[in-house]
């Protein structure tokens, strides 16, 4: 905790210690299937874990992180815009205008 809020490390640990990724993917299928979705995750590991959980239920999901090249980001965003990719999981790359 930092100033009464979960900090990035605590939030990531809480997510990793739970079944949140699987629950999120399953509930997304029930409530938001077909709706383009962007998930903002607290760190790189949780961003990848969420994409893997979506893949496990048959949903096309990609991860965009700081080390993702500009070329790959453009290709990923194009696939998301076209609907080929349903879910983008991001860590600190889509947070500012």
Short mmCIF file of C-alpha atoms in Angstrom, two decimals:
data_model
loop_
_atom_site.label_atom_id
_atom_site.label_comp_id
_atom_site.label_asym_id
_atom_site.label_seq_id
_atom_site.Cartn_x
_atom_site.Cartn_y
_atom_site.Cartn_z
CA UNK A 1 0.00 0.00 0.00
CA UNK A 2 1.10 3.51 -0.80
CA UNK A 3 -0.88 6.40 0.67
CA UNK A 4 -3.86 4.10 1.17
CA UNK A 5 -3.86 2.76 -2.41
CA UNK A 6 -2.55 -0.47 -3.81
CA UNK A 7 0.76 0.15 -5.49
CA UNK A 8 1.69 -1.48 -8.78
CA UNK A 9 3.62 -4.33 -7.17
CA UNK A 10 0.83 -5.12 -4.67
CA UNK A 11 -1.81 -5.02 -7.38
CA UNK A 12 0.22 -7.27 -9.68
CA UNK A 13 0.84 -9.72 -6.82
CA UNK A 14 -2.85 -9.78 -5.91
CA UNK A 15 -3.80 -10.52 -9.52
CA UNK A 16 -1.16 -13.22 -9.89
CA UNK A 17 -2.19 -14.90 -6.63
CA UNK A 18 -5.83 -15.09 -7.67
CA UNK A 19 -7.76 -16.65 -10.52
CA UNK A 20 -8.60 -13.18 -11.81
CA UNK A 21 -7.22 -13.66 -15.31
CA UNK A 22 -9.34 -16.73 -15.98
CA UNK A 23 -12.44 -15.12 -14.45
CA UNK A 24 -11.96 -11.95 -16.50
CA UNK A 25 -11.66 -13.94 -19.74
CA UNK A 26 -14.68 -16.12 -18.94
CA UNK A 27 -16.86 -13.17 -17.94
CA UNK A 28 -15.76 -11.22 -21.01
CA UNK A 29 -17.05 -14.09 -23.16
CA UNK A 30 -20.41 -13.92 -21.39
CA UNK A 31 -20.80 -10.14 -21.24
CA UNK A 32 -18.63 -8.49 -23.87
CA UNK A 33 -17.86 -11.00 -26.61
CA UNK A 34 -17.41 -9.15 -29.89
CA UNK A 35 -16.73 -5.80 -28.25
CA UNK A 36 -13.25 -4.38 -28.78
CA UNK A 37 -11.55 -4.25 -25.39
CA UNK A 38 -8.39 -2.66 -24.00
CA UNK A 39 -7.13 -3.84 -20.61
CA UNK A 40 -4.68 -1.70 -18.65
CA UNK A 41 -2.50 -3.93 -16.49
CA UNK A 42 -0.10 -3.00 -13.67
CA UNK A 43 3.01 -4.69 -15.05
CA UNK A 44 4.37 -6.63 -18.01
CA UNK A 45 3.85 -10.06 -16.44
CA UNK A 46 0.16 -9.44 -15.72
CA UNK A 47 -0.33 -8.00 -19.18
CA UNK A 48 1.01 -11.21 -20.74
CA UNK A 49 -0.92 -13.38 -18.28
CA UNK A 50 -4.20 -11.71 -19.22
CA UNK A 51 -3.55 -12.21 -22.94
CA UNK A 52 -2.76 -15.87 -22.26
CA UNK A 53 -6.02 -16.28 -20.33
CA UNK A 54 -7.98 -14.88 -23.26
CA UNK A 55 -6.12 -17.15 -25.67
CA UNK A 56 -7.00 -20.13 -23.46
CA UNK A 57 -10.72 -19.46 -24.04
CA UNK A 58 -10.26 -18.90 -27.78
CA UNK A 59 -10.19 -15.10 -27.86
CA UNK A 60 -7.58 -13.34 -29.97
CA UNK A 61 -5.64 -11.10 -27.61
CA UNK A 62 -2.35 -9.28 -27.95
CA UNK A 63 -0.04 -7.53 -25.52
CA UNK A 64 1.56 -4.14 -26.09
CA UNK A 65 4.32 -3.13 -23.69
CA UNK A 66 7.09 -0.56 -23.64
CA UNK A 67 9.54 -2.81 -25.46
CA UNK A 68 7.11 -3.54 -28.31
CA UNK A 69 8.65 -2.03 -31.43
CA UNK A 70 6.90 0.83 -33.20
CA UNK A 71 6.42 -1.40 -36.26
CA UNK A 72 4.82 -4.19 -34.22
CA UNK A 73 2.63 -1.69 -32.33
CA UNK A 74 1.28 -0.33 -35.60
CA UNK A 75 0.56 -3.85 -36.84
CA UNK A 76 -1.10 -4.77 -33.54
CA UNK A 77 -3.24 -1.63 -33.52
CA UNK A 78 -4.25 -2.30 -37.14
CA UNK A 79 -5.35 -5.84 -36.24
CA UNK A 80 -7.31 -4.46 -33.28
CA UNK A 81 -8.95 -1.78 -35.43
CA UNK A 82 -9.92 -4.36 -38.08
CA UNK A 83 -11.41 -6.69 -35.48
CA UNK A 84 -8.86 -9.45 -36.07
CA UNK A 85 -7.68 -8.92 -32.47
CA UNK A 86 -10.46 -8.62 -29.89
CA UNK A 87 -8.51 -7.69 -26.77
CA UNK A 88 -5.41 -5.55 -26.26
CA UNK A 89 -3.59 -5.91 -22.97
CA UNK A 90 -1.34 -2.96 -22.24
CA UNK A 91 1.23 -2.02 -19.67
CA UNK A 92 2.07 1.69 -19.68
CA UNK A 93 1.81 2.13 -23.44
CA UNK A 94 -1.75 3.32 -24.01
CA UNK A 95 -2.06 5.49 -20.93
CA UNK A 96 -1.60 8.96 -22.41
CA UNK A 97 -3.17 10.70 -25.41
#
